[in-house]
Coordinates of C-alpha atoms in Angstrom, one line a residue:
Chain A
X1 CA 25.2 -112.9 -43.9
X2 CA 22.4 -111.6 -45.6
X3 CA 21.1 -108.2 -43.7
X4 CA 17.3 -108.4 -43.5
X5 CA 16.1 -104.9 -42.4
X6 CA 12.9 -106.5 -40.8
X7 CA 15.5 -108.4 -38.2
X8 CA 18.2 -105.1 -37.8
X9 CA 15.0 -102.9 -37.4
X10 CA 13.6 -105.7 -35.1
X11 CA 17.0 -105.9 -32.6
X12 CA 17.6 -101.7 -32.6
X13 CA 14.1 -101.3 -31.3
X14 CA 13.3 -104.1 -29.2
X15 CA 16.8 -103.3 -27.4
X16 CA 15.7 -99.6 -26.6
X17 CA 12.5 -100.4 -26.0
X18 CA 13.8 -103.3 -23.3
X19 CA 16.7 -100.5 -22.2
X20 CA 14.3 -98.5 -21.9
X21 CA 12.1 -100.1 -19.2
X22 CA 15.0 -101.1 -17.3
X23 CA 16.1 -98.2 -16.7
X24 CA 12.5 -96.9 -15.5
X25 CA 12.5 -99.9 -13.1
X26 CA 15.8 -99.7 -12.2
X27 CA 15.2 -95.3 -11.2
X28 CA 12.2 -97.1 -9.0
X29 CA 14.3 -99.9 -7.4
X30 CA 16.7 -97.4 -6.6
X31 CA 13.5 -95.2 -5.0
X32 CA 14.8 -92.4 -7.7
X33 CA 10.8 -93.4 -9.2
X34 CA 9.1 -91.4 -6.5
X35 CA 10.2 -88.2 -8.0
X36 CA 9.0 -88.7 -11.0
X37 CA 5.0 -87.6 -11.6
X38 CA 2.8 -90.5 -12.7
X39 CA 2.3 -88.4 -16.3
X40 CA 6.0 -88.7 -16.9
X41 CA 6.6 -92.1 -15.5
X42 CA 3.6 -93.6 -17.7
X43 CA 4.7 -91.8 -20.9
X44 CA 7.9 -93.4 -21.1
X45 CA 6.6 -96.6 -20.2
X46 CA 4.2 -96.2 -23.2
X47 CA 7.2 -95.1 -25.1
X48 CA 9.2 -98.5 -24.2
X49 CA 6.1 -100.6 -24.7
X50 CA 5.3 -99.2 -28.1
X51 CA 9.5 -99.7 -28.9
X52 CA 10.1 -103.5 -28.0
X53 CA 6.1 -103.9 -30.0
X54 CA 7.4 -103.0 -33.2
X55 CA 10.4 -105.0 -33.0
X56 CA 8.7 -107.9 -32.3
X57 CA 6.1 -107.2 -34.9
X58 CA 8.6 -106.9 -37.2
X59 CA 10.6 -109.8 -36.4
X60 CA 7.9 -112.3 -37.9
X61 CA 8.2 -110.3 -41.1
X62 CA 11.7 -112.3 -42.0
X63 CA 9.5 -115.5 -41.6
X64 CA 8.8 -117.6 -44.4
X65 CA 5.8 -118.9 -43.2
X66 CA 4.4 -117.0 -40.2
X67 CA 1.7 -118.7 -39.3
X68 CA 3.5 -120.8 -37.0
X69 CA 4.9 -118.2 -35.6
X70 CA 2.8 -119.1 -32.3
X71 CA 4.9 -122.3 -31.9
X72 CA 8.0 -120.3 -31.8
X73 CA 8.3 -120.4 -27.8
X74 CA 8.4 -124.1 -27.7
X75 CA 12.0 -125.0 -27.4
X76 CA 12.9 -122.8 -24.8
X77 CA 15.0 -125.7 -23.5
X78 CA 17.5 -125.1 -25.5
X79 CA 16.9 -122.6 -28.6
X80 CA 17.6 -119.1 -27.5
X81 CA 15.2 -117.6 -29.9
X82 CA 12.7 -119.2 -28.2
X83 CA 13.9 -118.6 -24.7
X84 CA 13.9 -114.4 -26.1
X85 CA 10.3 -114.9 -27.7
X86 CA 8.6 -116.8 -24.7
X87 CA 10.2 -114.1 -21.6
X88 CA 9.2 -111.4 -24.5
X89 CA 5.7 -112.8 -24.5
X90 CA 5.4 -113.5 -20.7
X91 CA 6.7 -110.1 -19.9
X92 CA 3.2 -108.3 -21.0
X93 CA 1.5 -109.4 -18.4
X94 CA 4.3 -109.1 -15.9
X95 CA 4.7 -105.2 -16.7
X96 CA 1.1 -104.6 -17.2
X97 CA 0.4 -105.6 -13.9
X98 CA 3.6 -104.0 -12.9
X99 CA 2.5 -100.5 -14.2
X100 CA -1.4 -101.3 -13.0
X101 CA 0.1 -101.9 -9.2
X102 CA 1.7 -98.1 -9.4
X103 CA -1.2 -97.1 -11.1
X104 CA -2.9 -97.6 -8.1
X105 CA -0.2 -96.8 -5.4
X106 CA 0.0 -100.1 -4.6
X107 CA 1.4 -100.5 -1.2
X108 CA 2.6 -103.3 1.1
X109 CA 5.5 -103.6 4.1
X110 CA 6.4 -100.5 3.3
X111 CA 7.1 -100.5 -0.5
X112 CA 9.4 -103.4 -0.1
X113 CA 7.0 -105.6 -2.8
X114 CA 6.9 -102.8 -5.6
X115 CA 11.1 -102.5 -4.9
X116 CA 12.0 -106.4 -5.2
X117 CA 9.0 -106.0 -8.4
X118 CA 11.0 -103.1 -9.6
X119 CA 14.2 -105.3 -9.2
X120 CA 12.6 -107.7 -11.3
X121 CA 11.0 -105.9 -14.2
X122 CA 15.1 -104.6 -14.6
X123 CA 16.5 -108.2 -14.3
X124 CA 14.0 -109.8 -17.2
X125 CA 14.1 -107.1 -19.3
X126 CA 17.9 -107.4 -19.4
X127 CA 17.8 -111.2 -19.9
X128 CA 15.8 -110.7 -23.0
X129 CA 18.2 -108.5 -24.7
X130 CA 20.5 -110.8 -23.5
X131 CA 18.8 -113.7 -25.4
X132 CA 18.0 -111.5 -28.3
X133 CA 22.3 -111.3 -28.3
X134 CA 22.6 -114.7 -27.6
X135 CA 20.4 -115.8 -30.6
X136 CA 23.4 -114.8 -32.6
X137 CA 26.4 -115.7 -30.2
X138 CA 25.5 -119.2 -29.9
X139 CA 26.0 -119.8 -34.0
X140 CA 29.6 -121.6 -33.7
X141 CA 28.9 -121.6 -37.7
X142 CA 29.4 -117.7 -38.1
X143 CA 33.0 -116.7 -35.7
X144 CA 32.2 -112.7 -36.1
X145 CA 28.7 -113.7 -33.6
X146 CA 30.5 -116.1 -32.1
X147 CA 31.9 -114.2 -29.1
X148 CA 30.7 -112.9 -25.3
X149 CA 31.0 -109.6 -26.8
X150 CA 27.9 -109.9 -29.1
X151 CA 25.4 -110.2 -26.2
X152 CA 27.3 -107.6 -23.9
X153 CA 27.2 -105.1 -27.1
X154 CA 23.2 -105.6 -27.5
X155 CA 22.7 -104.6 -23.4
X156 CA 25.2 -101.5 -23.7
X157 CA 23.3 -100.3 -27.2
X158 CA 20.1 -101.0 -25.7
X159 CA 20.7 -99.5 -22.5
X160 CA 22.8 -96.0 -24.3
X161 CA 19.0 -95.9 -26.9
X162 CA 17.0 -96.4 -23.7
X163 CA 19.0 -93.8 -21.9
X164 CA 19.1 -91.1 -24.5
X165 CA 15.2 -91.6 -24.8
X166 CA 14.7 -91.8 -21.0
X167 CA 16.6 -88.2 -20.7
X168 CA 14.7 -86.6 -23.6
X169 CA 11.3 -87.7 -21.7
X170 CA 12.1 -86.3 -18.6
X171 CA 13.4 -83.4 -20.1
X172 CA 10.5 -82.6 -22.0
X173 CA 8.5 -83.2 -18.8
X174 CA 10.2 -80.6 -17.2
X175 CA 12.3 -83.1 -14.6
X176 CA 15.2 -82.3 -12.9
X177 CA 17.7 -83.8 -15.1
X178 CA 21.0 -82.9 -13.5
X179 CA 21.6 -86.1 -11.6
X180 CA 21.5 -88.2 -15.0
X181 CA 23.7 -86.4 -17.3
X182 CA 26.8 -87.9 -16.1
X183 CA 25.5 -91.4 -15.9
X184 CA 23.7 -91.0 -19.7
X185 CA 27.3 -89.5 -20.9
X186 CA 29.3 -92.3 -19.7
X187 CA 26.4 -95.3 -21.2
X188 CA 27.5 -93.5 -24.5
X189 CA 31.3 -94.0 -23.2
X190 CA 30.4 -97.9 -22.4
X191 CA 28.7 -98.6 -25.6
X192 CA 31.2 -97.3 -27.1
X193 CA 34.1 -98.9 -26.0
X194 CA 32.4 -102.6 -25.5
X195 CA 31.2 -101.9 -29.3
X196 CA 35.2 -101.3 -30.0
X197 CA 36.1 -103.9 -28.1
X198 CA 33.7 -106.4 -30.2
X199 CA 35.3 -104.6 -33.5
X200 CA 38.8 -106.0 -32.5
X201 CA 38.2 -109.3 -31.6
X202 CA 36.9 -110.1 -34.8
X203 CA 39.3 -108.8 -36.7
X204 CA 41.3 -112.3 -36.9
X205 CA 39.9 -115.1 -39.2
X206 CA 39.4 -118.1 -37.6
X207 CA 38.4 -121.0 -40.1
X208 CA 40.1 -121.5 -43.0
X209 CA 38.9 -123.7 -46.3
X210 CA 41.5 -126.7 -45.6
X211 CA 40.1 -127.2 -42.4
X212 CA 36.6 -127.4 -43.7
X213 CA 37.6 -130.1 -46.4
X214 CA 41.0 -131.4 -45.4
X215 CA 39.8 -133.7 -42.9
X216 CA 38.3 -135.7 -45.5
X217 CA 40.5 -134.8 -48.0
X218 CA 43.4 -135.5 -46.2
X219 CA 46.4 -133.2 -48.4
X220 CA 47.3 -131.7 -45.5
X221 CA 50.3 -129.9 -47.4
X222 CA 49.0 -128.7 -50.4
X223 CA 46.2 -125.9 -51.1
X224 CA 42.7 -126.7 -51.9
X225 CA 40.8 -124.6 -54.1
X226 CA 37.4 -124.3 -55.5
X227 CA 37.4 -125.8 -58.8
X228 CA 33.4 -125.6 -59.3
X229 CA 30.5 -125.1 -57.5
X230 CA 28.3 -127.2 -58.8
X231 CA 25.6 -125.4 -59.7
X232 CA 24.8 -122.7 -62.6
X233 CA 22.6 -120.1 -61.2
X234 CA 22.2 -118.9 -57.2
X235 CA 21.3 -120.9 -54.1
X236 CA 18.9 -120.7 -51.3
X237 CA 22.9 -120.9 -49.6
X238 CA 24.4 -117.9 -52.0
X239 CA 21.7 -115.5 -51.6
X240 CA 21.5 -116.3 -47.5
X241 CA 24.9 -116.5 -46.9
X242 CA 27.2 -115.7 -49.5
X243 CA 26.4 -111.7 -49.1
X244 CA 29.4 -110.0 -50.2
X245 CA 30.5 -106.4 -49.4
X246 CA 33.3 -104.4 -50.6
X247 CA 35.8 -104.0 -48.0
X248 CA 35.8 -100.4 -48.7
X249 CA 32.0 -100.1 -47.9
X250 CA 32.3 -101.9 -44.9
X251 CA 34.8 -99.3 -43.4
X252 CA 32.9 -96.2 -44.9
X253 CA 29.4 -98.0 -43.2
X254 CA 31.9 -98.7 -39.8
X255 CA 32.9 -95.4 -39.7
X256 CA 29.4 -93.7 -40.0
X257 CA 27.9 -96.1 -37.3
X258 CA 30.7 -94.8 -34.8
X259 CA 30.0 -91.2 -35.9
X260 CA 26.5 -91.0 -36.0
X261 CA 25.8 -93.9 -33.1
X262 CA 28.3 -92.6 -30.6
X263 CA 30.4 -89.9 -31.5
X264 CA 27.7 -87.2 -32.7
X265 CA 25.2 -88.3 -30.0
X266 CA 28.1 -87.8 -27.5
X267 CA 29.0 -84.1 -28.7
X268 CA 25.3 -83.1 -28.7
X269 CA 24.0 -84.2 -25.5
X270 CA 27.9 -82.8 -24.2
X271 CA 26.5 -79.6 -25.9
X272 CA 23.1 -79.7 -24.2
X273 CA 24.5 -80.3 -20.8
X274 CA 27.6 -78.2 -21.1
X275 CA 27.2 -75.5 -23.6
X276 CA 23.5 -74.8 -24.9
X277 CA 20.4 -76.1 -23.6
X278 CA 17.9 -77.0 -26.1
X279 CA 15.5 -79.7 -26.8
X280 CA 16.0 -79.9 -30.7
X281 CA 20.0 -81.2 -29.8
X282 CA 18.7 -83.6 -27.8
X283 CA 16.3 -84.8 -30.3
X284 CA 18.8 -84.4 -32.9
X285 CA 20.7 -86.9 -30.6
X286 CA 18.2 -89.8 -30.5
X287 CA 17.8 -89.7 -34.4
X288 CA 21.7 -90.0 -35.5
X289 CA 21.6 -92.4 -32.5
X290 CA 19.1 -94.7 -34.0
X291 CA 20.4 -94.3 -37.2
X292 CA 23.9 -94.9 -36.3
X293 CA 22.9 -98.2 -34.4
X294 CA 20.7 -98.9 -37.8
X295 CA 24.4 -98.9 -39.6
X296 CA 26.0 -101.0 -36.8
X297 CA 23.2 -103.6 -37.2
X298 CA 23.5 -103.7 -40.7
X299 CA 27.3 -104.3 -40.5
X300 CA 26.9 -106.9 -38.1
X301 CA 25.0 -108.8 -40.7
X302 CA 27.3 -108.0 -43.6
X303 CA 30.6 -108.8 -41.8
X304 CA 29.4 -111.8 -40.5
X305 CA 30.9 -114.7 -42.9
X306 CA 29.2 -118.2 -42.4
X307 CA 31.8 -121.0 -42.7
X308 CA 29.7 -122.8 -45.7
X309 CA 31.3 -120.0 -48.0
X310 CA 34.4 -122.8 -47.2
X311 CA 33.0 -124.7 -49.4
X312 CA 31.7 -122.1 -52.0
X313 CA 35.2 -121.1 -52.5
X314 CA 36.1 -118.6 -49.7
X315 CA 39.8 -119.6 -47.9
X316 CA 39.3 -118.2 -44.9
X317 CA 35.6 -116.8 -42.9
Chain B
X1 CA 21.1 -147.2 -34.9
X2 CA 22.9 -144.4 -36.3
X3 CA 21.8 -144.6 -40.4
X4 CA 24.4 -142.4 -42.8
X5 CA 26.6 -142.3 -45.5
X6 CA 30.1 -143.0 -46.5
X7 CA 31.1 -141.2 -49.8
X8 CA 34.1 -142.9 -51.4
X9 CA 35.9 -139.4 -52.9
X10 CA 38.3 -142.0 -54.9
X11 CA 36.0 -143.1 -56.5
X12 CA 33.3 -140.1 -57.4
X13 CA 33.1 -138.7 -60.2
X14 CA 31.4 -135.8 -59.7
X15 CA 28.3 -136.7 -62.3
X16 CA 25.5 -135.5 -60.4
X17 CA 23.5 -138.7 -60.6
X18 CA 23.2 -138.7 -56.9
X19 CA 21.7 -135.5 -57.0
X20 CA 19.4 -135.7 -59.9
X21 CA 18.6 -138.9 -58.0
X22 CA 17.4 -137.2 -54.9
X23 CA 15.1 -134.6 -56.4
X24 CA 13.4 -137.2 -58.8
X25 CA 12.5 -139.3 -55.5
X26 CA 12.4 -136.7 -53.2
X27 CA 10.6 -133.8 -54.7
X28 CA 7.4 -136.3 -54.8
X29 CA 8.2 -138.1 -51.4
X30 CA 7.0 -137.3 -47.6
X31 CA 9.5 -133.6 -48.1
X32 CA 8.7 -132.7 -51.5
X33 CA 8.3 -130.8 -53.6
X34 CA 11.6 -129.4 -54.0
X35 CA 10.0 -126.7 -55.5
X36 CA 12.4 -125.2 -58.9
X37 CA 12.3 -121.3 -59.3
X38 CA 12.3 -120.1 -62.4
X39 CA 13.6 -123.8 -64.1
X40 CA 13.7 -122.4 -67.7
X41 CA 14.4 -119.1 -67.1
X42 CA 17.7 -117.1 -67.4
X43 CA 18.9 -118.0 -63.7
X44 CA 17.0 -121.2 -62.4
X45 CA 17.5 -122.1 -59.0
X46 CA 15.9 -124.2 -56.7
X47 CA 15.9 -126.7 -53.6
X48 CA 18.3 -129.1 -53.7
X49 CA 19.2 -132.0 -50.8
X50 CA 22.4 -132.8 -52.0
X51 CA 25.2 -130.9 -54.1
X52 CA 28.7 -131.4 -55.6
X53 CA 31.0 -129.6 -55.5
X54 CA 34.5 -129.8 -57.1
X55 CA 37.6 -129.0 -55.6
X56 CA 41.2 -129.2 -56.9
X57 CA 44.1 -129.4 -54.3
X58 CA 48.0 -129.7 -54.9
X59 CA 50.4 -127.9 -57.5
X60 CA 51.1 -129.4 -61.2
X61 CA 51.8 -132.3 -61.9
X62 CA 50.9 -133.1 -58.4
X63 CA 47.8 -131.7 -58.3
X64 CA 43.9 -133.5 -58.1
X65 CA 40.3 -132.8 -58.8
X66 CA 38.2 -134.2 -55.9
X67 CA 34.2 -134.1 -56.5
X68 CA 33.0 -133.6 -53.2
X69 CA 29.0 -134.4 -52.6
X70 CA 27.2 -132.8 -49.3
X71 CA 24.1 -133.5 -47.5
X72 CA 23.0 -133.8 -44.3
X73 CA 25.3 -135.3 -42.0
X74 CA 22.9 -136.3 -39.6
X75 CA 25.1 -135.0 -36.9
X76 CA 25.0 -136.7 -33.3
X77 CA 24.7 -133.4 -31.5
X78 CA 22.7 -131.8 -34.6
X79 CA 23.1 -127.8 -33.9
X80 CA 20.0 -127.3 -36.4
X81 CA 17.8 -129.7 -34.1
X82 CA 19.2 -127.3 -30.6
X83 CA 18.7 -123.9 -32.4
X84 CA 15.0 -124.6 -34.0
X85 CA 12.5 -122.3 -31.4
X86 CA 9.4 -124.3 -32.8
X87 CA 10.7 -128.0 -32.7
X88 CA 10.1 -128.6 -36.0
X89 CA 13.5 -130.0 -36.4
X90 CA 13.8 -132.9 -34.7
X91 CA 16.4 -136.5 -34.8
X92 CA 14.5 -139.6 -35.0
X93 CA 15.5 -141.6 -31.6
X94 CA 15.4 -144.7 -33.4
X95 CA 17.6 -144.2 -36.1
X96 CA 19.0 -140.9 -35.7
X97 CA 17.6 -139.6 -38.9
X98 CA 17.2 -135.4 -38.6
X99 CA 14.0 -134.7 -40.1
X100 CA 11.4 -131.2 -40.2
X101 CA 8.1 -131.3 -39.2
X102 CA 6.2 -129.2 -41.9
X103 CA 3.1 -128.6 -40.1
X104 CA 5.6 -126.9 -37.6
X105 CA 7.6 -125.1 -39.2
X106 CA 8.0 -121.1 -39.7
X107 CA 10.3 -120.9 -41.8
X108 CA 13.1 -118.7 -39.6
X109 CA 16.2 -120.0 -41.5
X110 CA 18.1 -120.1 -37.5
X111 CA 18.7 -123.7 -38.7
X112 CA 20.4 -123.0 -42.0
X113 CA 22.6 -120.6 -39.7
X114 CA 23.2 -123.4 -37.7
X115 CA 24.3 -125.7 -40.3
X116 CA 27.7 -125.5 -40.8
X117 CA 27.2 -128.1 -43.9
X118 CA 25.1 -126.2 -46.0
X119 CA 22.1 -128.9 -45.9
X120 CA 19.2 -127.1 -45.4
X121 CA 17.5 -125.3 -47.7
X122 CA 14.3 -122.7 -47.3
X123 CA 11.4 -123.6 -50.0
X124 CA 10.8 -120.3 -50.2
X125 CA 7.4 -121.0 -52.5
X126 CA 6.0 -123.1 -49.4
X127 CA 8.0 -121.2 -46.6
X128 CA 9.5 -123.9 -45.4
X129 CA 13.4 -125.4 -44.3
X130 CA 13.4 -128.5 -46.7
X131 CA 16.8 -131.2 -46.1
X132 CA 17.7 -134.9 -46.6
X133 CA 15.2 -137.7 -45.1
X134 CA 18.5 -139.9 -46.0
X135 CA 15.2 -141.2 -47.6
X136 CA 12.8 -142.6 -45.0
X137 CA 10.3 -142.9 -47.4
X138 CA 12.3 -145.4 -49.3
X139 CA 14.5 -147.2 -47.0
X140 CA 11.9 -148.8 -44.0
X141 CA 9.2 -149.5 -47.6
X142 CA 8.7 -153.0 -47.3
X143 CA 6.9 -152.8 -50.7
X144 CA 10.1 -152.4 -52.4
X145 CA 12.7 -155.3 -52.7
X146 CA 15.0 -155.9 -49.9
X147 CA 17.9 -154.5 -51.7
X148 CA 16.0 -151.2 -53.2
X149 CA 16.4 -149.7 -49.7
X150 CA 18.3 -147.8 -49.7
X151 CA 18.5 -143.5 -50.0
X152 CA 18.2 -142.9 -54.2
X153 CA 21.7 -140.9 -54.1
X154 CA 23.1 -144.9 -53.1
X155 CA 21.1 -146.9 -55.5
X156 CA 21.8 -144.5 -58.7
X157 CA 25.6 -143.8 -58.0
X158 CA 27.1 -145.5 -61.3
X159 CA 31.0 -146.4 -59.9
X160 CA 29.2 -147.0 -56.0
X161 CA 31.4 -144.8 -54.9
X162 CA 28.0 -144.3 -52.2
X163 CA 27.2 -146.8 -49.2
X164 CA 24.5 -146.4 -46.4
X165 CA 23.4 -148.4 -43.8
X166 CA 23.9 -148.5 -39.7
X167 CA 27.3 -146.9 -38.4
X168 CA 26.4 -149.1 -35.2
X169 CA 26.5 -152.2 -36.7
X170 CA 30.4 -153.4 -37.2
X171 CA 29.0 -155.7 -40.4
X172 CA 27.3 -152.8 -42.3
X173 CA 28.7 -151.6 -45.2
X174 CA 29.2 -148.3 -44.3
X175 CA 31.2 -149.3 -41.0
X176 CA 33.3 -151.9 -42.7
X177 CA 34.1 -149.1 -45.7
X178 CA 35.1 -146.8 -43.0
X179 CA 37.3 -149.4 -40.7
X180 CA 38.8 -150.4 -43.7
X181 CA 39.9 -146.7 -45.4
X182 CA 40.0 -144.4 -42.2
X183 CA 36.8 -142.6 -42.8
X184 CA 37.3 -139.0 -42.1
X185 CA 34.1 -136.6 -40.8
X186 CA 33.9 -133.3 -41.9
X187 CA 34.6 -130.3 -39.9
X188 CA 35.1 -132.0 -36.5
X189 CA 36.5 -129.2 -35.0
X190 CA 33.0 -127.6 -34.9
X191 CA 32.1 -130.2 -32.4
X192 CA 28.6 -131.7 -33.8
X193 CA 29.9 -135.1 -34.6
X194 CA 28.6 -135.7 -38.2
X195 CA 27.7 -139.7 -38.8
X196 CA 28.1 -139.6 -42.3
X197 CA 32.3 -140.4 -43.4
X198 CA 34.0 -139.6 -46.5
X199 CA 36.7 -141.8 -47.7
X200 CA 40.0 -139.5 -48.8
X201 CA 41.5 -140.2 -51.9
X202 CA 44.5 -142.6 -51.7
X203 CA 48.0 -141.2 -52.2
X204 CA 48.8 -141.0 -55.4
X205 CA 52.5 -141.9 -57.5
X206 CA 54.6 -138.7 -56.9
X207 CA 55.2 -137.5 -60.4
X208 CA 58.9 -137.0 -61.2
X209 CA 60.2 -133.6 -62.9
X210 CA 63.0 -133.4 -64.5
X211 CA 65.3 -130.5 -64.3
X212 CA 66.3 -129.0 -67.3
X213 CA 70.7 -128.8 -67.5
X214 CA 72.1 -126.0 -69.0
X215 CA 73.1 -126.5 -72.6
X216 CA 76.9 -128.2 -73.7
X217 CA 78.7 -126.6 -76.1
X218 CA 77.3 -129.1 -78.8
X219 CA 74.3 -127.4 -77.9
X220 CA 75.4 -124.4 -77.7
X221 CA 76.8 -124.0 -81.1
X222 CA 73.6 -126.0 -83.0
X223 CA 71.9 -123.1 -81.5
X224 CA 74.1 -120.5 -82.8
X225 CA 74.5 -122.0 -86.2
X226 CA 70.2 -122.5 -86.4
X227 CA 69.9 -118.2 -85.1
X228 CA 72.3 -117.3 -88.1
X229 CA 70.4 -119.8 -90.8
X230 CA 67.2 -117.9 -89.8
X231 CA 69.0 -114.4 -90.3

């Protein structure tokens, strides 16, 4: 599949910016949010807020025609891109209010409201990086998408971003950060190993070109091969779908995302927690985090094979 | 009803008329234009509704071309129509036609991905997902004669190796072609239950080889004698 960067930029963010709040409404729920002062508390909301923003702002740049974007929340019924657009949409108001109600202390039998709120904010923003996965799991057309992993691998990135940026915050803030740097080593750990785990159940091909055409052209014995495409120049159908990597880029581009997503975030925040406190390693950590996930984004694109290439001469997707 | 296709692959001969067909009609009908980019420049593209494509299958002397056209398929359980966020994709009730909406719209290519068939393409001049009508415009116009509608990729096919008409109705032609030669659907094990059939090429005569025996000494000899003449 072709890689847009205005959809890979769009699914990094979005998922740390949704990670992100979940975490800060899960640290409530779990009455961790009390120790927190408001200053820190509304910065990384506004941190989170501004994250899943861009995103989405810069998921209608891949639109051809964007001025009906507004009708995109329609067909929640069954589309998950709608379902992820509409809960993105609805949630504004839900965690403007949200933030507004511990603005003002809000209080009522005994903080039990703001906890099952808190409980809330953390299950919806969850669900919509779940959708966001699920826009591309659903695709039975494209078997490297096509798998539980996909949307598990979107909530494990997004919550390891929304972790590393939560832990710089509160760091700079001057928070206690002790009791998080166990739980933040081991969301690198989880990423990690669901993102491995994704990596190898790909690996296999699972449609090959006589089962797109030998149902109707009924050799069952023999091979079929692309003769001729048909056409002369490119197709809306080559350009969109028929990306093609070299195998060896695809390894070097794998192997970068692992180092720079997990392995070098890992070793510096280790470093930081372990060996030499400093801000600048931590900070150093979010950048060859995001650019890490950046790679892995773009890979999941470019190793995705549609099954149409079947018919444009590919044996196996 | 359930309207489609059944393409005969005996009987194609991969000439494109169907094609060609459907751009003239289409490209000025209710989903037009089908815009052409760049069309006399070094690498013209452009939208198409229907393409051939040629496959060959078998070893030699055993082996066969078969010219294999695609469009829609107006699926029964149409993935493109479940995916779209906006609605714009939608299958006509009535007739199970899958149409787009293009005052609806946005031009998101999720439907494309969908498409395990290759039958949408994005206009990307007018930003929107263009496909096969299977000719609405054409086939309900009571202007035209009775037995001019029909999609154009049916009426211009020179060896007929094209039939439409209603896969519910056991006298239609399309549902007596397929009783009659097993008509296959493509890619069922996606699960989106195509309406349109193609027809497999019949078997053909298994072409005997004969093995070549090893010289006799006749042979054998001639073949010495002609070496030395040569010397």
């Amino acid at each position: 599949m072709h890689p847009a960067f205005s959809v890979i930029f769009f699914t990094v963010t979005s998922g740390a910016g949704y990670g992100l709040i979940s975490l800060l409404s899960l640290l409530n729920f779990l009455n961790l949010g009390m120790l927190l002062d408001k200053n820190t508390f509304f910065i990384t909301a506004g941190v989170a807020i501004a994250l899943f923003t861009m995103g989405l702002i810069s998921s209608t740049f891949h639109l051809a025609n964007p001025k009906n974007a507004w009708r995109a929340f329609m067909r929640f019924r069954t589309s998950w891109l709608a379902r992820e657009g509409l809960l993105a949409i609805i949630f504004y108001p839900l965690i403007i209010l949200y933030l507004f109600l511990i603005y003002i202390d809000f209080q009522i039998d005994q903080y039990f409201f703001m906890q099952a709120y808190s409980f809330f904010i953390f299950l919806v923003s969850i669900i919509i990086i779940h959708c966001t996965g699920m826009i591309y799991a659903c695709l039975k057309t494209i078997p490297q998408w096509n798998t539980f992993w996909t949307p598990i691998n979107y909530i494990t990135i997004g919550i390891f971003l929304g972790s590393l940026i939560l832990f710089f915050i509160f760091y700079l803030n001057g928070v206690d950060v002790d009791p998080y740097k166990y739980y933040l080593l081991s969301a690198i750990v989880l990423s990690f190993f669901t993102k491995m785990s994704y990596y190898f159940s790909i690996k296999k091909h699972t449609h090959n070109i006589r089962q797109a055409t030998n149902a109707a052209i009924k050799l069952k014995s023999t091979n079929v091969r692309l003769l001729d495409v048909g056409h002369t120049g490119g197709t809306f159908l080559t350009d969109e779908f028929g990306y093609k990597v070299a195998e060896k880029k695809l390894l070097r581009v794998k192997l970068f995302s692992i180092f720079f997503g997990f392995l070098a975030p890992f070793a510096l925040i280790y470093t930081h927690i372990f060996l030499f406190e400093s801000i600048i390693i931590c900070f150093i950590a979010i950048c060859f985090a995001f650019l890490g996930m950046v790679a892995e984004r773009w890979l999941f694109f470019a190793q995705a094979k549609h099954v149409v290439n079947l018919y444009h001469g590919a044996q196996n997707v | 009803m359930r309207l489609g296709l059944v393409v005969d692959l005996d009987k194609c001969v991969g000439c494109n008329a169907c094609a060609i067909a459907c751009k003239q009609w289409n490209t000025s009908g209710t989903s037009g234009s089908l815009t052409d980019y760049r069309p006399y420049g070094a690498d013209p593209s452009g939208v198409f509704f229907n393409r051939i494509r040629h496959y060959e299958t078998g070893n030699y002397p055993d082996s066969k071309t078969v010219h294999f056209p695609m469009s829609c398929m107006h699926c029964e359980e149409a993935a493109c129509v479940t995916v779209c966020p906006t609605g714009a994709s939608y299958k006509r009730e009535e007739d199970g036609i899958v149409l787009v909406d293009p005052e609806k719209c946005m031009g998101c290519n999720y439907c494309a991905w969908a498409c395990p068939y290759g039958a949408r393409e994005l206009d990307r001049e007018e930003g929107i997902m263009k496909k096969c009508t299977l000719c609405v415009d054409r086939i309900y116009d009571e202007n035209l004669p009775k037995e001019e509608r029909k999609p154009a990729c049916v009426m211009t096919c020179p060896t007929t190796a094209r039939y439409f008409g209603d896969f519910d109705d056991p006298n239609s032609d399309v549902s007596i072609a397929s009783s009659k030669r097993d008509g296959q659907e493509l890619f069922p094990e996606l699960g989106y239950k195509p309406v349109n059939q193609y027809l497999s090429p019949r078997k053909k005569v298994e072409i005997k080889q004969h093995e070549i025996s090893e010289p006799d000494l006749v042979r054998k000899v001639k073949d010495w004698v002609n070496k030395v003449v040569e010397l």
